[in-house]
Amino acid sequence: MKEEKKVSVPVIRRLPRYLRHLKEAAANGIRRISSKEIGRKLGATDSQVRQDLNNFGGFGQQGYGYDTETLSENIGHILCTDRNFTAILVGAGSLGTALAKHMGFERYGVTLLALFDNNPEVIGSKISRFTVRPVSEITDFCRKNNPDIAVLTLPGDAVDRSVEILESMRIKGFWNFTGRELNIPGVAIENVHLEDSLMMLTYAVGNPLAHKKETK
Amino acid sequence: MKEEKKVSVPVIRRLPRYLRHLKEAAANGIRRISSKEIGRKLGATDSQVRQDLNNFGGFGQQGYGYDTETLSENIGHILCTDRNFTAILVGAGSLGTALAKHMGFERYGVTLLALFDNNPEVIGSKISRFTVRPVSEITDFCRKNNPDIAVLTLPGDAVDRSVEILESMRIKGFWNFTGRELNIPGVAIENVHLEDSLMMLTYAVGNPLAHKKETK
């Protein structure tokens, strides 16, 4: 595999979509796939698909296409889903519960280690295979287990204090569902704004002609 | 306001982010804001910001900047958050519960009318101001209430049947959290793939040098 540097962020942002479609194809027993077929699924041209994948050395053969499984593995490698990162989740309300139960973190190479909450009614309760721990134990837990990632599913007004603690525990990345924009130099942040998605939907519902041409 | 047609999808996709930052600024008492300040928040140049907003006739004055409240209202109007759409939610598990409780649909001009589930243990339970109804009542409910939007938070394997029913009830848009890619001609679909976001995070954690330059 060639060097993975200098790939532009928009290309990287498209990789998870490639991966989703490749995995689906593989699950349906499709062993090889052309850039055209990948493109059709994603509303992109085959030349864009080829160009994107060429950033990583290609993995394809002219006239043959791509081996779905090999390409999936390679994209997964680029996206670091084979690194076995560990994570904790802070805020075991309904959203935290939903993620712990249904996200399937392992499929993306992330092992969820523990859930934390500060609500006495939630602490000690069982969610999936976890017993919710009190937030006060975060520091000790991090010292012992060195998690890479913190999933933040706590209310926006409780964020600052938790982030301060987690930062001092050298968390490398935050998956942030709190609605509060985080920006910590040198730390990876993925802010999730579901409202942006909801507004894209209201736009599309309100402009039925505009979205007919769009493919996602 | 000028014509709103022919605005490219990438521009539309940036509008919710502008709106978030403008609302935040307005909430902090900032009454006017320059394209430079908006750009700094979003990691864009001021000329890109101006160009984007010019698509809609501008709303700004040279040397003055933008009135945060007016611009918010105008962007909200473009995104159709002032249309008073109605919605139902199908799948009242932990994710559906999280959205019903915390999403604040009204802030985006969407009124949530009802929650549906097919689990006897969930039917009849109270979530936020809703009593969960059985999925079997969806058809009747839609006939009487004509909801615009369906939020899909049910498991992937139960999607097809529900979507079939909802399509026949002339739902105009689906907010789809099921992981199954939906594509229905003439219907607005917003597929939410949280795993894409998780993989952007694993990428950033695994490539600490790459994300230092990125701003979201």
PDB file of N, CA and C in Angstrom, chain B residues 110-174:
ATOM      1  N   VAL B 110     -40.799  21.424  13.381  1.00  0.00           N
ATOM      2  CA  VAL B 110     -41.443  20.127  13.198  1.00  0.00           C
ATOM      3  C   VAL B 110     -42.213  19.760  14.465  1.00  0.00           C
ATOM      4  N   THR B 111     -43.485  19.441  14.318  1.00  0.00           N
ATOM      5  CA  THR B 111     -44.276  19.007  15.464  1.00  0.00           C
ATOM      6  C   THR B 111     -44.399  17.487  15.452  1.00  0.00           C
ATOM      7  N   LEU B 112     -43.893  16.879  16.513  1.00  0.00           N
ATOM      8  CA  LEU B 112     -43.998  15.432  16.630  1.00  0.00           C
ATOM      9  C   LEU B 112     -45.402  15.118  17.130  1.00  0.00           C
ATOM     10  N   LEU B 113     -46.115  14.266  16.390  1.00  0.00           N
ATOM     11  CA  LEU B 113     -47.521  13.990  16.700  1.00  0.00           C
ATOM     12  C   LEU B 113     -47.717  12.708  17.504  1.00  0.00           C
ATOM     13  N   ALA B 114     -46.922  11.693  17.211  1.00  0.00           N
ATOM     14  CA  ALA B 114     -47.157  10.399  17.861  1.00  0.00           C
ATOM     15  C   ALA B 114     -45.958   9.480  17.719  1.00  0.00           C
ATOM     16  N   LEU B 115     -45.862   8.511  18.659  1.00  0.00           N
ATOM     17  CA  LEU B 115     -44.810   7.487  18.640  1.00  0.00           C
ATOM     18  C   LEU B 115     -45.467   6.120  18.472  1.00  0.00           C
ATOM     19  N   PHE B 116     -44.863   5.281  17.670  1.00  0.00           N
ATOM     20  CA  PHE B 116     -45.397   3.939  17.428  1.00  0.00           C
ATOM     21  C   PHE B 116     -44.343   2.881  17.705  1.00  0.00           C
ATOM     22  N   ASP B 117     -44.799   1.728  18.173  1.00  0.00           N
ATOM     23  CA  ASP B 117     -43.888   0.597  18.353  1.00  0.00           C
ATOM     24  C   ASP B 117     -44.691  -0.696  18.246  1.00  0.00           C
ATOM     25  N   ASN B 118     -43.999  -1.800  18.002  1.00  0.00           N
ATOM     26  CA  ASN B 118     -44.752  -3.060  17.938  1.00  0.00           C
ATOM     27  C   ASN B 118     -44.473  -3.970  19.131  1.00  0.00           C
ATOM     28  N   ASN B 119     -43.676  -3.490  20.070  1.00  0.00           N
ATOM     29  CA  ASN B 119     -43.361  -4.269  21.266  1.00  0.00           C
ATOM     30  C   ASN B 119     -44.462  -4.065  22.317  1.00  0.00           C
ATOM     31  N   PRO B 120     -45.174  -5.148  22.696  1.00  0.00           N
ATOM     32  CA  PRO B 120     -46.277  -5.023  23.658  1.00  0.00           C
ATOM     33  C   PRO B 120     -45.831  -4.379  24.975  1.00  0.00           C
ATOM     34  N   GLU B 121     -44.555  -4.565  25.319  1.00  0.00           N
ATOM     35  CA  GLU B 121     -44.076  -3.973  26.585  1.00  0.00           C
ATOM     36  C   GLU B 121     -43.889  -2.466  26.481  1.00  0.00           C
ATOM     37  N   VAL B 122     -43.757  -1.984  25.268  1.00  0.00           N
ATOM     38  CA  VAL B 122     -43.532  -0.546  25.061  1.00  0.00           C
ATOM     39  C   VAL B 122     -44.845   0.169  24.744  1.00  0.00           C
ATOM     40  N   ILE B 123     -45.732  -0.512  24.027  1.00  0.00           N
ATOM     41  CA  ILE B 123     -47.030   0.081  23.669  1.00  0.00           C
ATOM     42  C   ILE B 123     -47.769   0.486  24.947  1.00  0.00           C
ATOM     43  N   GLY B 124     -48.275   1.699  24.956  1.00  0.00           N
ATOM     44  CA  GLY B 124     -49.018   2.186  26.116  1.00  0.00           C
ATOM     45  C   GLY B 124     -48.147   2.906  27.126  1.00  0.00           C
ATOM     46  N   SER B 125     -46.821   2.737  27.009  1.00  0.00           N
ATOM     47  CA  SER B 125     -45.946   3.431  27.955  1.00  0.00           C
ATOM     48  C   SER B 125     -45.839   4.901  27.579  1.00  0.00           C
ATOM     49  N   LYS B 126     -45.425   5.686  28.553  1.00  0.00           N
ATOM     50  CA  LYS B 126     -45.373   7.126  28.378  1.00  0.00           C
ATOM     51  C   LYS B 126     -43.934   7.540  28.078  1.00  0.00           C
ATOM     52  N   ILE B 127     -43.718   8.258  26.975  1.00  0.00           N
ATOM     53  CA  ILE B 127     -42.392   8.805  26.659  1.00  0.00           C
ATOM     54  C   ILE B 127     -42.596  10.275  26.377  1.00  0.00           C
ATOM     55  N   SER B 128     -41.940  11.116  27.176  1.00  0.00           N
ATOM     56  CA  SER B 128     -42.180  12.545  27.047  1.00  0.00           C
ATOM     57  C   SER B 128     -43.696  12.761  27.146  1.00  0.00           C
ATOM     58  N   ARG B 129     -44.324  13.514  26.273  1.00  0.00           N
ATOM     59  CA  ARG B 129     -45.759  13.739  26.384  1.00  0.00           C
ATOM     60  C   ARG B 129     -46.581  12.721  25.591  1.00  0.00           C
ATOM     61  N   PHE B 130     -45.931  11.676  25.115  1.00  0.00           N
ATOM     62  CA  PHE B 130     -46.604  10.715  24.240  1.00  0.00           C
ATOM     63  C   PHE B 130     -46.901   9.382  24.926  1.00  0.00           C
ATOM     64  N   THR B 131     -48.031   8.806  24.567  1.00  0.00           N
ATOM     65  CA  THR B 131     -48.310   7.421  24.928  1.00  0.00           C
ATOM     66  C   THR B 131     -48.061   6.590  23.679  1.00  0.00           C
ATOM     67  N   VAL B 132     -47.137   5.648  23.779  1.00  0.00           N
ATOM     68  CA  VAL B 132     -46.729   4.890  22.593  1.00  0.00           C
ATOM     69  C   VAL B 132     -47.904   4.076  22.049  1.00  0.00           C
ATOM     70  N   ARG B 133     -48.153   4.212  20.755  1.00  0.00           N
ATOM     71  CA  ARG B 133     -49.246   3.508  20.096  1.00  0.00           C
ATOM     72  C   ARG B 133     -48.738   2.272  19.353  1.00  0.00           C
ATOM     73  N   PRO B 134     -49.640   1.302  19.130  1.00  0.00           N
ATOM     74  CA  PRO B 134     -49.220   0.127  18.360  1.00  0.00           C
ATOM     75  C   PRO B 134     -49.047   0.459  16.886  1.00  0.00           C
ATOM     76  N   VAL B 135     -48.074  -0.168  16.265  1.00  0.00           N
ATOM     77  CA  VAL B 135     -47.791   0.049  14.847  1.00  0.00           C
ATOM     78  C   VAL B 135     -49.046  -0.183  13.992  1.00  0.00           C
ATOM     79  N   SER B 136     -49.901  -1.087  14.443  1.00  0.00           N
ATOM     80  CA  SER B 136     -51.127  -1.390  13.676  1.00  0.00           C
ATOM     81  C   SER B 136     -52.040  -0.174  13.513  1.00  0.00           C
ATOM     82  N   GLU B 137     -51.834   0.852  14.325  1.00  0.00           N
ATOM     83  CA  GLU B 137     -52.689   2.044  14.213  1.00  0.00           C
ATOM     84  C   GLU B 137     -52.132   3.105  13.262  1.00  0.00           C
ATOM     85  N   ILE B 138     -50.959   2.841  12.676  1.00  0.00           N
ATOM     86  CA  ILE B 138     -50.303   3.868  11.851  1.00  0.00           C
ATOM     87  C   ILE B 138     -51.204   4.325  10.701  1.00  0.00           C
ATOM     88  N   THR B 139     -51.782   3.362   9.986  1.00  0.00           N
ATOM     89  CA  THR B 139     -52.582   3.714   8.809  1.00  0.00           C
ATOM     90  C   THR B 139     -53.724   4.658   9.190  1.00  0.00           C
ATOM     91  N   ASP B 140     -54.482   4.259  10.201  1.00  0.00           N
ATOM     92  CA  ASP B 140     -55.601   5.106  10.650  1.00  0.00           C
ATOM     93  C   ASP B 140     -55.117   6.484  11.068  1.00  0.00           C
ATOM     94  N   PHE B 141     -54.024   6.483  11.835  1.00  0.00           N
ATOM     95  CA  PHE B 141     -53.501   7.747  12.325  1.00  0.00           C
ATOM     96  C   PHE B 141     -53.093   8.657  11.168  1.00  0.00           C
ATOM     97  N   CYS B 142     -52.427   8.091  10.178  1.00  0.00           N
ATOM     98  CA  CYS B 142     -51.968   8.894   9.038  1.00  0.00           C
ATOM     99  C   CYS B 142     -53.168   9.413   8.240  1.00  0.00           C
ATOM    100  N   ARG B 143     -54.187   8.585   8.069  1.00  0.00           N
ATOM    101  CA  ARG B 143     -55.385   9.027   7.345  1.00  0.00           C
ATOM    102  C   ARG B 143     -55.997  10.238   8.014  1.00  0.00           C
ATOM    103  N   LYS B 144     -56.000  10.223   9.333  1.00  0.00           N
ATOM    104  CA  LYS B 144     -56.631  11.337  10.070  1.00  0.00           C
ATOM    105  C   LYS B 144     -55.731  12.556  10.165  1.00  0.00           C
ATOM    106  N   ASN B 145     -54.416  12.325  10.287  1.00  0.00           N
ATOM    107  CA  ASN B 145     -53.527  13.447  10.631  1.00  0.00           C
ATOM    108  C   ASN B 145     -52.550  13.878   9.542  1.00  0.00           C
ATOM    109  N   ASN B 146     -52.451  13.079   8.493  1.00  0.00           N
ATOM    110  CA  ASN B 146     -51.563  13.435   7.376  1.00  0.00           C
ATOM    111  C   ASN B 146     -50.185  13.951   7.765  1.00  0.00           C
ATOM    112  N   PRO B 147     -49.425  13.207   8.540  1.00  0.00           N
ATOM    113  CA  PRO B 147     -48.087  13.715   8.893  1.00  0.00           C
ATOM    114  C   PRO B 147     -47.193  13.825   7.654  1.00  0.00           C
ATOM    115  N   ASP B 148     -46.300  14.819   7.692  1.00  0.00           N
ATOM    116  CA  ASP B 148     -45.386  15.035   6.561  1.00  0.00           C
ATOM    117  C   ASP B 148     -44.192  14.095   6.617  1.00  0.00           C
ATOM    118  N   ILE B 149     -43.725  13.858   7.852  1.00  0.00           N
ATOM    119  CA  ILE B 149     -42.423  13.215   8.045  1.00  0.00           C
ATOM    120  C   ILE B 149     -42.568  11.972   8.917  1.00  0.00           C
ATOM    121  N   ALA B 150     -41.796  10.931   8.606  1.00  0.00           N
ATOM    122  CA  ALA B 150     -41.705   9.773   9.503  1.00  0.00           C
ATOM    123  C   ALA B 150     -40.263   9.618   9.956  1.00  0.00           C
ATOM    124  N   VAL B 151     -40.080   9.558  11.272  1.00  0.00           N
ATOM    125  CA  VAL B 151     -38.761   9.300  11.838  1.00  0.00           C
ATOM    126  C   VAL B 151     -38.666   7.794  12.068  1.00  0.00           C
ATOM    127  N   LEU B 152     -37.695   7.165  11.434  1.00  0.00           N
ATOM    128  CA  LEU B 152     -37.577   5.705  11.512  1.00  0.00           C
ATOM    129  C   LEU B 152     -36.469   5.314  12.470  1.00  0.00           C
ATOM    130  N   THR B 153     -36.862   4.829  13.643  1.00  0.00           N
ATOM    131  CA  THR B 153     -35.879   4.395  14.643  1.00  0.00           C
ATOM    132  C   THR B 153     -36.176   2.954  15.040  1.00  0.00           C
ATOM    133  N   LEU B 154     -36.616   2.195  14.071  1.00  0.00           N
ATOM    134  CA  LEU B 154     -36.900   0.771  14.323  1.00  0.00           C
ATOM    135  C   LEU B 154     -35.747  -0.070  13.788  1.00  0.00           C
ATOM    136  N   PRO B 155     -35.683  -1.357  14.190  1.00  0.00           N
ATOM    137  CA  PRO B 155     -34.575  -2.187  13.703  1.00  0.00           C
ATOM    138  C   PRO B 155     -34.636  -2.371  12.194  1.00  0.00           C
ATOM    139  N   GLY B 156     -33.467  -2.508  11.598  1.00  0.00           N
ATOM    140  CA  GLY B 156     -33.347  -2.622  10.147  1.00  0.00           C
ATOM    141  C   GLY B 156     -34.237  -3.686   9.519  1.00  0.00           C
ATOM    142  N   ASP B 157     -34.404  -4.826  10.212  1.00  0.00           N
ATOM    143  CA  ASP B 157     -35.168  -5.906   9.582  1.00  0.00           C
ATOM    144  C   ASP B 157     -36.678  -5.646   9.573  1.00  0.00           C
ATOM    145  N   ALA B 158     -37.122  -4.646  10.302  1.00  0.00           N
ATOM    146  CA  ALA B 158     -38.555  -4.339  10.336  1.00  0.00           C
ATOM    147  C   ALA B 158     -38.899  -3.152   9.438  1.00  0.00           C
ATOM    148  N   VAL B 159     -37.888  -2.642   8.729  1.00  0.00           N
ATOM    149  CA  VAL B 159     -38.070  -1.404   7.979  1.00  0.00           C
ATOM    150  C   VAL B 159     -39.005  -1.563   6.781  1.00  0.00           C
ATOM    151  N   ASP B 160     -38.755  -2.566   5.953  1.00  0.00           N
ATOM    152  CA  ASP B 160     -39.439  -2.655   4.660  1.00  0.00           C
ATOM    153  C   ASP B 160     -40.957  -2.553   4.773  1.00  0.00           C
ATOM    154  N   ARG B 161     -41.521  -3.339   5.676  1.00  0.00           N
ATOM    155  CA  ARG B 161     -42.980  -3.357   5.815  1.00  0.00           C
ATOM    156  C   ARG B 161     -43.492  -1.968   6.247  1.00  0.00           C
ATOM    157  N   SER B 162     -42.821  -1.364   7.224  1.00  0.00           N
ATOM    158  CA  SER B 162     -43.263  -0.054   7.711  1.00  0.00           C
ATOM    159  C   SER B 162     -43.164   1.001   6.618  1.00  0.00           C
ATOM    160  N   VAL B 163     -42.068   0.976   5.885  1.00  0.00           N
ATOM    161  CA  VAL B 163     -41.870   1.984   4.846  1.00  0.00           C
ATOM    162  C   VAL B 163     -42.940   1.840   3.763  1.00  0.00           C
ATOM    163  N   GLU B 164     -43.268   0.599   3.439  1.00  0.00           N
ATOM    164  CA  GLU B 164     -44.320   0.336   2.450  1.00  0.00           C
ATOM    165  C   GLU B 164     -45.638   1.000   2.875  1.00  0.00           C
ATOM    166  N   ILE B 165     -46.004   0.775   4.118  1.00  0.00           N
ATOM    167  CA  ILE B 165     -47.242   1.369   4.646  1.00  0.00           C
ATOM    168  C   ILE B 165     -47.146   2.892   4.620  1.00  0.00           C
ATOM    169  N   LEU B 166     -46.022   3.404   5.116  1.00  0.00           N
ATOM    170  CA  LEU B 166     -45.880   4.860   5.226  1.00  0.00           C
ATOM    171  C   LEU B 166     -45.858   5.519   3.843  1.00  0.00           C
ATOM    172  N   GLU B 167     -45.250   4.846   2.888  1.00  0.00           N
ATOM    173  CA  GLU B 167     -45.214   5.372   1.529  1.00  0.00           C
ATOM    174  C   GLU B 167     -46.639   5.478   0.982  1.00  0.00           C
ATOM    175  N   SER B 168     -47.445   4.455   1.236  1.00  0.00           N
ATOM    176  CA  SER B 168     -48.823   4.469   0.737  1.00  0.00           C
ATOM    177  C   SER B 168     -49.644   5.546   1.447  1.00  0.00           C
ATOM    178  N   MET B 169     -49.184   5.972   2.597  1.00  0.00           N
ATOM    179  CA  MET B 169     -49.860   7.053   3.338  1.00  0.00           C
ATOM    180  C   MET B 169     -49.320   8.431   2.933  1.00  0.00           C
ATOM    181  N   ARG B 170     -48.526   8.436   1.886  1.00  0.00           N
ATOM    182  CA  ARG B 170     -47.992   9.670   1.299  1.00  0.00           C
ATOM    183  C   ARG B 170     -47.124  10.505   2.260  1.00  0.00           C
ATOM    184  N   ILE B 171     -46.312   9.804   3.020  1.00  0.00           N
ATOM    185  CA  ILE B 171     -45.302  10.497   3.825  1.00  0.00           C
ATOM    186  C   ILE B 171     -44.347  11.192   2.849  1.00  0.00           C
ATOM    187  N   LYS B 172     -44.017  12.453   3.139  1.00  0.00           N
ATOM    188  CA  LYS B 172     -43.194  13.224   2.192  1.00  0.00           C
ATOM    189  C   LYS B 172     -41.693  13.098   2.462  1.00  0.00           C
ATOM    190  N   GLY B 173     -41.356  12.730   3.705  1.00  0.00           N
ATOM    191  CA  GLY B 173     -39.935  12.636   4.017  1.00  0.00           C
ATOM    192  C   GLY B 173     -39.665  11.645   5.137  1.00  0.00           C
ATOM    193  N   PHE B 174     -38.558  10.937   5.009  1.00  0.00           N
ATOM    194  CA  PHE B 174     -38.157   9.976   6.035  1.00  0.00           C
ATOM    195  C   PHE B 174     -36.847  10.421   6.668  1.00  0.00           C
TER     196      PHE B 174
END
